[in-house]
Structures are given as C-alpha cells and as structure tokens.
Amino acid sequence: MDKSEKTGIDRRGSRRRPILESFSFFVVVPKKGFHRLRVVDLSDTGVGFDYDIIGEMKEAFPVKAGEVFELQFYLNQTLFFPMHVKVARIDDSKVIRRIGAEFTATGTPEHQGLIAVLDMIDKVSEIVQFDSTPG
C-alpha cells in the first residue's frame, strides 16, 4: 500500500473523500440549466463530477481545461453552496464526461461551509453503520 492509499491524499495534495451515496449530494452548472449532476468525489480543494446527463450531446456544452465557471453544490433538494471552479481534468473516454475541478476561492464563507460538511463526513464515517436489511 503506498502513502496516498494510507492517507487518502492523492496528486492534488488534499484528502479525497469518496461520497457516500446515502448523502445524495449533487451539483448544478447553471450555464447548462438545472440538471442534477452526480458528485463522484470531494476534497478540501476541489470536486469531481459528471458533466453530462444521459442523451446530452457533448457538443452542446463544450468544456476545456482551465475554464472557470459557476457551480452550485447541493446538500439536499433545496440547499446549496454557490462556488466557482476551474477545470483541472476532463475524462471524456466514456459517454458521460467526468470533470475534476478546483475551487477558485478558498477561505470564503461558502468554502468554509463546505469544509464544515467535509469535517462532519469525516467524523460520521468513523462511526456510522450501514443498515443491510432489505426493504
């Protein structure tokens, strides 16, 4: 096991936290309209998410590395943090493109709020148990 596997810190220099599906976080890119885009991972410095929805043509919403745009990070159906991100990586090897983006501003109230959510996830993930009963 290498150091990054032990600490969860990867090439970005910050800890990656896999998102538990039960939290149901999603993002919206306002310039694309209100489409819930799945969050793949989240760290102190950025977010990974699916950029497309099923059936959407990639040409309809081009994106390039270095591009900065508004992103709304939803905690539930109605509560979100408005953020700005800079595209660091694009994986377009599949039907749905996956974006790795960095937060453009840290230390803002929005970023601090997101960090508080991450801290809660860290604390809860140490003690939480999953209900495996069917139903």
PDB file of N, CA and C in Angstrom, residues 58-93:
ATOM      1  N   LYS A  58     -22.252  16.029 -26.352  1.00  0.00           N
ATOM      2  CA  LYS A  58     -21.083  16.714 -25.796  1.00  0.00           C
ATOM      3  C   LYS A  58     -20.864  18.074 -26.453  1.00  0.00           C
ATOM      4  N   GLU A  59     -21.204  18.171 -27.712  1.00  0.00           N
ATOM      5  CA  GLU A  59     -21.007  19.418 -28.453  1.00  0.00           C
ATOM      6  C   GLU A  59     -21.920  20.537 -27.951  1.00  0.00           C
ATOM      7  N   ALA A  60     -23.013  20.177 -27.293  1.00  0.00           N
ATOM      8  CA  ALA A  60     -23.959  21.190 -26.809  1.00  0.00           C
ATOM      9  C   ALA A  60     -23.343  22.043 -25.704  1.00  0.00           C
ATOM     10  N   PHE A  61     -22.456  21.459 -24.906  1.00  0.00           N
ATOM     11  CA  PHE A  61     -21.825  22.180 -23.803  1.00  0.00           C
ATOM     12  C   PHE A  61     -20.339  21.839 -23.755  1.00  0.00           C
ATOM     13  N   PRO A  62     -19.561  22.447 -24.646  1.00  0.00           N
ATOM     14  CA  PRO A  62     -18.121  22.165 -24.629  1.00  0.00           C
ATOM     15  C   PRO A  62     -17.483  22.667 -23.333  1.00  0.00           C
ATOM     16  N   VAL A  63     -16.408  22.020 -22.948  1.00  0.00           N
ATOM     17  CA  VAL A  63     -15.665  22.412 -21.752  1.00  0.00           C
ATOM     18  C   VAL A  63     -14.188  22.144 -22.017  1.00  0.00           C
ATOM     19  N   LYS A  64     -13.331  22.985 -21.447  1.00  0.00           N
ATOM     20  CA  LYS A  64     -11.899  22.776 -21.646  1.00  0.00           C
ATOM     21  C   LYS A  64     -11.148  23.003 -20.339  1.00  0.00           C
ATOM     22  N   ALA A  65      -9.997  22.375 -20.232  1.00  0.00           N
ATOM     23  CA  ALA A  65      -9.155  22.542 -19.044  1.00  0.00           C
ATOM     24  C   ALA A  65      -8.808  24.014 -18.885  1.00  0.00           C
ATOM     25  N   GLY A  66      -8.851  24.482 -17.650  1.00  0.00           N
ATOM     26  CA  GLY A  66      -8.561  25.879 -17.359  1.00  0.00           C
ATOM     27  C   GLY A  66      -9.787  26.767 -17.329  1.00  0.00           C
ATOM     28  N   GLU A  67     -10.900  26.267 -17.843  1.00  0.00           N
ATOM     29  CA  GLU A  67     -12.145  27.048 -17.856  1.00  0.00           C
ATOM     30  C   GLU A  67     -12.660  27.234 -16.428  1.00  0.00           C
ATOM     31  N   VAL A  68     -13.180  28.419 -16.149  1.00  0.00           N
ATOM     32  CA  VAL A  68     -13.755  28.733 -14.845  1.00  0.00           C
ATOM     33  C   VAL A  68     -15.249  28.954 -15.024  1.00  0.00           C
ATOM     34  N   PHE A  69     -16.048  28.345 -14.156  1.00  0.00           N
ATOM     35  CA  PHE A  69     -17.493  28.559 -14.224  1.00  0.00           C
ATOM     36  C   PHE A  69     -18.135  28.408 -12.855  1.00  0.00           C
ATOM     37  N   GLU A  70     -19.378  28.882 -12.777  1.00  0.00           N
ATOM     38  CA  GLU A  70     -20.156  28.785 -11.543  1.00  0.00           C
ATOM     39  C   GLU A  70     -20.647  27.357 -11.363  1.00  0.00           C
ATOM     40  N   LEU A  71     -20.662  26.925 -10.111  1.00  0.00           N
ATOM     41  CA  LEU A  71     -21.132  25.595  -9.752  1.00  0.00           C
ATOM     42  C   LEU A  71     -21.939  25.735  -8.472  1.00  0.00           C
ATOM     43  N   GLN A  72     -23.054  25.058  -8.404  1.00  0.00           N
ATOM     44  CA  GLN A  72     -23.856  25.038  -7.182  1.00  0.00           C
ATOM     45  C   GLN A  72     -23.744  23.640  -6.586  1.00  0.00           C
ATOM     46  N   PHE A  73     -23.219  23.558  -5.357  1.00  0.00           N
ATOM     47  CA  PHE A  73     -23.047  22.280  -4.680  1.00  0.00           C
ATOM     48  C   PHE A  73     -24.228  22.080  -3.742  1.00  0.00           C
ATOM     49  N   TYR A  74     -25.105  21.137  -4.083  1.00  0.00           N
ATOM     50  CA  TYR A  74     -26.336  20.900  -3.321  1.00  0.00           C
ATOM     51  C   TYR A  74     -26.123  19.880  -2.210  1.00  0.00           C
ATOM     52  N   LEU A  75     -26.580  20.252  -1.019  1.00  0.00           N
ATOM     53  CA  LEU A  75     -26.568  19.351   0.131  1.00  0.00           C
ATOM     54  C   LEU A  75     -27.828  18.498   0.167  1.00  0.00           C
ATOM     55  N   ASN A  76     -28.908  19.057  -0.350  1.00  0.00           N
ATOM     56  CA  ASN A  76     -30.188  18.353  -0.452  1.00  0.00           C
ATOM     57  C   ASN A  76     -30.962  18.987  -1.604  1.00  0.00           C
ATOM     58  N   GLN A  77     -32.250  18.806  -1.645  1.00  0.00           N
ATOM     59  CA  GLN A  77     -33.047  19.288  -2.777  1.00  0.00           C
ATOM     60  C   GLN A  77     -33.070  20.811  -2.917  1.00  0.00           C
ATOM     61  N   THR A  78     -32.848  21.540  -1.817  1.00  0.00           N
ATOM     62  CA  THR A  78     -33.005  22.996  -1.870  1.00  0.00           C
ATOM     63  C   THR A  78     -31.823  23.803  -1.343  1.00  0.00           C
ATOM     64  N   LEU A  79     -30.914  23.196  -0.600  1.00  0.00           N
ATOM     65  CA  LEU A  79     -29.798  23.936  -0.006  1.00  0.00           C
ATOM     66  C   LEU A  79     -28.519  23.727  -0.799  1.00  0.00           C
ATOM     67  N   PHE A  80     -27.891  24.841  -1.212  1.00  0.00           N
ATOM     68  CA  PHE A  80     -26.645  24.700  -1.960  1.00  0.00           C
ATOM     69  C   PHE A  80     -25.643  25.785  -1.594  1.00  0.00           C
ATOM     70  N   PHE A  81     -24.376  25.475  -1.852  1.00  0.00           N
ATOM     71  CA  PHE A  81     -23.292  26.440  -1.736  1.00  0.00           C
ATOM     72  C   PHE A  81     -22.967  26.932  -3.142  1.00  0.00           C
ATOM     73  N   PRO A  82     -23.013  28.239  -3.394  1.00  0.00           N
ATOM     74  CA  PRO A  82     -22.571  28.748  -4.695  1.00  0.00           C
ATOM     75  C   PRO A  82     -21.041  28.809  -4.702  1.00  0.00           C
ATOM     76  N   MET A  83     -20.434  28.217  -5.704  1.00  0.00           N
ATOM     77  CA  MET A  83     -18.973  28.152  -5.794  1.00  0.00           C
ATOM     78  C   MET A  83     -18.551  28.509  -7.221  1.00  0.00           C
ATOM     79  N   HIS A  84     -17.284  28.773  -7.398  1.00  0.00           N
ATOM     80  CA  HIS A  84     -16.687  28.873  -8.721  1.00  0.00           C
ATOM     81  C   HIS A  84     -15.560  27.852  -8.765  1.00  0.00           C
ATOM     82  N   VAL A  85     -15.456  27.162  -9.887  1.00  0.00           N
ATOM     83  CA  VAL A  85     -14.443  26.130 -10.043  1.00  0.00           C
ATOM     84  C   VAL A  85     -13.653  26.356 -11.328  1.00  0.00           C
ATOM     85  N   LYS A  86     -12.451  25.816 -11.324  1.00  0.00           N
ATOM     86  CA  LYS A  86     -11.592  25.840 -12.505  1.00  0.00           C
ATOM     87  C   LYS A  86     -11.354  24.395 -12.921  1.00  0.00           C
ATOM     88  N   VAL A  87     -11.638  24.082 -14.170  1.00  0.00           N
ATOM     89  CA  VAL A  87     -11.497  22.717 -14.676  1.00  0.00           C
ATOM     90  C   VAL A  87     -10.020  22.334 -14.704  1.00  0.00           C
ATOM     91  N   ALA A  88      -9.680  21.268 -13.998  1.00  0.00           N
ATOM     92  CA  ALA A  88      -8.304  20.782 -13.946  1.00  0.00           C
ATOM     93  C   ALA A  88      -8.116  19.554 -14.835  1.00  0.00           C
ATOM     94  N   ARG A  89      -9.170  18.756 -14.967  1.00  0.00           N
ATOM     95  CA  ARG A  89      -9.068  17.495 -15.702  1.00  0.00           C
ATOM     96  C   ARG A  89     -10.411  17.154 -16.318  1.00  0.00           C
ATOM     97  N   ILE A  90     -10.359  16.599 -17.518  1.00  0.00           N
ATOM     98  CA  ILE A  90     -11.574  16.137 -18.197  1.00  0.00           C
ATOM     99  C   ILE A  90     -11.334  14.707 -18.655  1.00  0.00           C
ATOM    100  N   ASP A  91     -12.206  13.808 -18.248  1.00  0.00           N
ATOM    101  CA  ASP A  91     -12.158  12.429 -18.740  1.00  0.00           C
ATOM    102  C   ASP A  91     -13.337  12.268 -19.683  1.00  0.00           C
ATOM    103  N   ASP A  92     -13.041  12.217 -20.976  1.00  0.00           N
ATOM    104  CA  ASP A  92     -14.120  12.061 -21.955  1.00  0.00           C
ATOM    105  C   ASP A  92     -14.041  10.709 -22.651  1.00  0.00           C
ATOM    106  N   SER A  93     -13.484   9.716 -21.945  1.00  0.00           N
ATOM    107  CA  SER A  93     -13.339   8.383 -22.519  1.00  0.00           C
ATOM    108  C   SER A  93     -14.640   7.581 -22.499  1.00  0.00           C
TER     109      SER A  93
END
